């Protein structure tokens, strides 16, 4: 029962991260820290051994390095890099590739939707002033926290945690 609460907490935190990124273009540090700190609790409740916990920590470290490499040239935001790393802890080493692929695919869909919406809304008579400060504004950043959340929720059923229900 406690493990299911921890998993539900992860889902709620991810949804809040997506909402925060979509509305403010920021993912608060407390949110990624909470996601990361909730993982050891879930791992303990799931009965992880040292080797399995180490695989999950390795995945988180690799994801953090990947996120930093993408952040350095400005391809993703710092909050996105931290959210990806904190969430990768939950997928472990074998699941990191699936999480990464699902996140990239969700990101592609997100970008496609934003490109179409950014072109269609002005043609529909919505002025750029009304879109200012939103993800739909021309040249606005892409709130990639939405894609990370999508990738995580898509990947979660394939994790060891999904079999705990």
Coordinates of C-alpha atoms in Angstrom, one line a residue:
X1 CA 0.0 0.0 0.0
X2 CA 2.8 2.4 0.9
X3 CA 4.6 1.7 -2.4
X4 CA 1.5 2.5 -4.4
X5 CA 1.2 5.8 -2.5
X6 CA 4.9 6.6 -3.5
X7 CA 4.2 5.8 -7.1
X8 CA 1.1 7.9 -7.1
X9 CA 3.2 10.7 -5.5
X10 CA 5.7 10.4 -8.4
X11 CA 2.8 10.7 -10.9
X12 CA 1.4 13.7 -9.1
X13 CA 4.8 15.4 -8.9
X14 CA 5.5 14.8 -12.6
X15 CA 2.1 16.2 -13.6
X16 CA 2.8 19.3 -11.5
X17 CA 6.2 19.6 -13.1
X18 CA 4.6 19.6 -16.6
X19 CA 2.0 22.1 -15.5
X20 CA 4.6 24.4 -14.0
X21 CA 6.8 24.2 -17.1
X22 CA 3.8 24.8 -19.4
X23 CA 2.5 27.8 -17.4
X24 CA 5.8 29.4 -16.1
X25 CA 8.6 27.8 -18.1
X26 CA 10.2 26.7 -14.8
X27 CA 10.4 23.5 -12.9
X28 CA 11.1 24.2 -9.2
X29 CA 14.1 22.6 -7.6
X30 CA 12.0 21.4 -4.7
X31 CA 10.0 19.3 -7.2
X32 CA 13.0 17.5 -8.7
X33 CA 14.5 17.0 -5.3
X34 CA 11.3 15.5 -4.0
X35 CA 11.1 13.1 -7.0
X36 CA 14.7 12.1 -6.4
X37 CA 14.2 11.6 -2.6
X38 CA 11.0 9.7 -3.1
X39 CA 12.9 7.1 -5.2
X40 CA 14.9 5.5 -2.2
X41 CA 11.7 5.3 -0.2
X42 CA 10.0 3.4 -3.1
X43 CA 13.1 1.2 -3.7
X44 CA 13.1 0.3 0.0
X45 CA 9.4 -0.5 -0.1
X46 CA 9.9 -2.6 -3.3
X47 CA 12.6 -4.6 -1.6
X48 CA 15.5 -3.5 -3.9
X49 CA 18.9 -5.0 -3.2
X50 CA 22.1 -3.1 -3.4
X51 CA 22.8 -4.1 -7.0
X52 CA 19.3 -3.1 -8.2
X53 CA 19.5 0.2 -6.3
X54 CA 22.9 0.8 -7.8
X55 CA 21.6 0.2 -11.4
X56 CA 18.9 2.9 -10.7
X57 CA 21.5 5.3 -9.3
X58 CA 23.7 4.7 -12.4
X59 CA 20.8 5.5 -14.6
X60 CA 20.2 8.7 -12.7
X61 CA 23.8 9.7 -13.0
X62 CA 24.0 9.0 -16.8
X63 CA 20.7 10.9 -17.2
X64 CA 22.2 13.9 -15.3
X65 CA 25.3 13.9 -17.4
X66 CA 23.2 13.7 -20.6
X67 CA 21.0 16.5 -19.3
X68 CA 24.1 18.6 -18.5
X69 CA 25.4 18.0 -22.0
X70 CA 22.2 19.2 -23.5
X71 CA 21.9 22.1 -21.1
X72 CA 25.5 23.4 -21.9
X73 CA 24.7 24.5 -25.5
X74 CA 21.2 25.7 -24.4
X75 CA 19.2 22.9 -26.0
X76 CA 17.2 22.2 -22.8
X77 CA 16.7 24.2 -19.7
X78 CA 18.3 23.4 -16.4
X79 CA 15.0 22.4 -14.8
X80 CA 14.5 19.9 -17.7
X81 CA 17.9 18.4 -17.2
X82 CA 17.3 18.0 -13.5
X83 CA 13.8 16.6 -13.9
X84 CA 15.0 14.1 -16.5
X85 CA 17.8 12.9 -14.1
X86 CA 15.5 12.7 -11.0
X87 CA 12.9 10.8 -13.0
X88 CA 15.5 8.4 -14.5
X89 CA 16.2 7.1 -11.0
X90 CA 12.8 5.4 -11.2
X91 CA 13.6 3.6 -14.4
X92 CA 17.0 2.1 -13.7
X93 CA 19.7 1.2 -16.1
X94 CA 17.8 -1.2 -18.3
X95 CA 14.7 1.1 -18.4
X96 CA 16.6 4.3 -19.1
X97 CA 16.7 3.6 -22.8
X98 CA 13.0 3.1 -23.0
X99 CA 12.4 6.3 -20.9
X100 CA 14.7 8.3 -23.1
X101 CA 13.1 7.0 -26.4
X102 CA 9.6 7.7 -25.0
X103 CA 10.7 11.2 -23.9
X104 CA 12.2 12.0 -27.3
X105 CA 9.0 10.8 -29.0
X106 CA 6.8 12.8 -26.7
X107 CA 9.1 15.8 -27.3
X108 CA 8.7 15.4 -31.0
X109 CA 4.9 15.4 -30.7
X110 CA 5.0 18.4 -28.4
X111 CA 7.2 20.4 -30.8
X112 CA 4.9 19.4 -33.7
X113 CA 1.8 20.5 -31.8
X114 CA 3.5 23.8 -30.8
X115 CA 4.6 24.5 -34.4
X116 CA 1.2 23.9 -35.8
X117 CA -0.6 25.8 -33.1
X118 CA 1.8 28.8 -33.4
X119 CA 1.0 28.9 -37.1
X120 CA -2.7 28.3 -36.8
X121 CA -3.7 30.6 -34.0
X122 CA -2.7 33.9 -35.7
X123 CA -4.5 32.7 -38.8
X124 CA -7.5 32.1 -36.7
X125 CA -7.4 35.8 -35.6
X126 CA -5.8 35.4 -32.2
X127 CA -3.3 38.3 -31.8
X128 CA 0.3 37.6 -30.8
X129 CA -0.3 40.0 -27.8
X130 CA -2.8 37.5 -26.4
X131 CA -0.3 34.7 -26.7
X132 CA 2.6 36.6 -25.1
X133 CA 4.1 34.8 -22.2
X134 CA 2.7 31.4 -23.2
X135 CA 4.2 28.4 -25.0
X136 CA 2.0 29.3 -28.0
X137 CA 3.8 32.7 -28.5
X138 CA 6.1 32.9 -31.5
X139 CA 9.7 32.0 -30.5
X140 CA 8.6 31.0 -27.0
X141 CA 10.7 28.2 -25.4
X142 CA 9.5 24.6 -25.6
X143 CA 8.3 23.5 -22.1
X144 CA 10.1 20.2 -22.3
X145 CA 9.0 19.2 -18.9
X146 CA 5.8 18.2 -20.6
X147 CA 7.7 15.7 -22.8
X148 CA 9.6 14.4 -19.8
X149 CA 6.4 13.8 -17.9
X150 CA 4.8 12.2 -21.0
X151 CA 7.8 9.9 -21.5
X152 CA 7.8 8.9 -17.8
X153 CA 4.1 8.1 -17.7
X154 CA 4.4 6.2 -21.0
X155 CA 7.4 4.2 -19.6
X156 CA 6.2 3.6 -16.0
X157 CA 4.1 0.5 -16.8
X158 CA 7.2 -1.3 -18.0
X159 CA 9.1 -0.7 -14.7
X160 CA 9.5 -3.0 -11.7
X161 CA 7.3 -0.6 -9.8
X162 CA 4.3 -1.3 -12.1
X163 CA 4.3 -4.9 -11.0
X164 CA 3.9 -4.0 -7.3
X165 CA 0.2 -3.2 -7.7

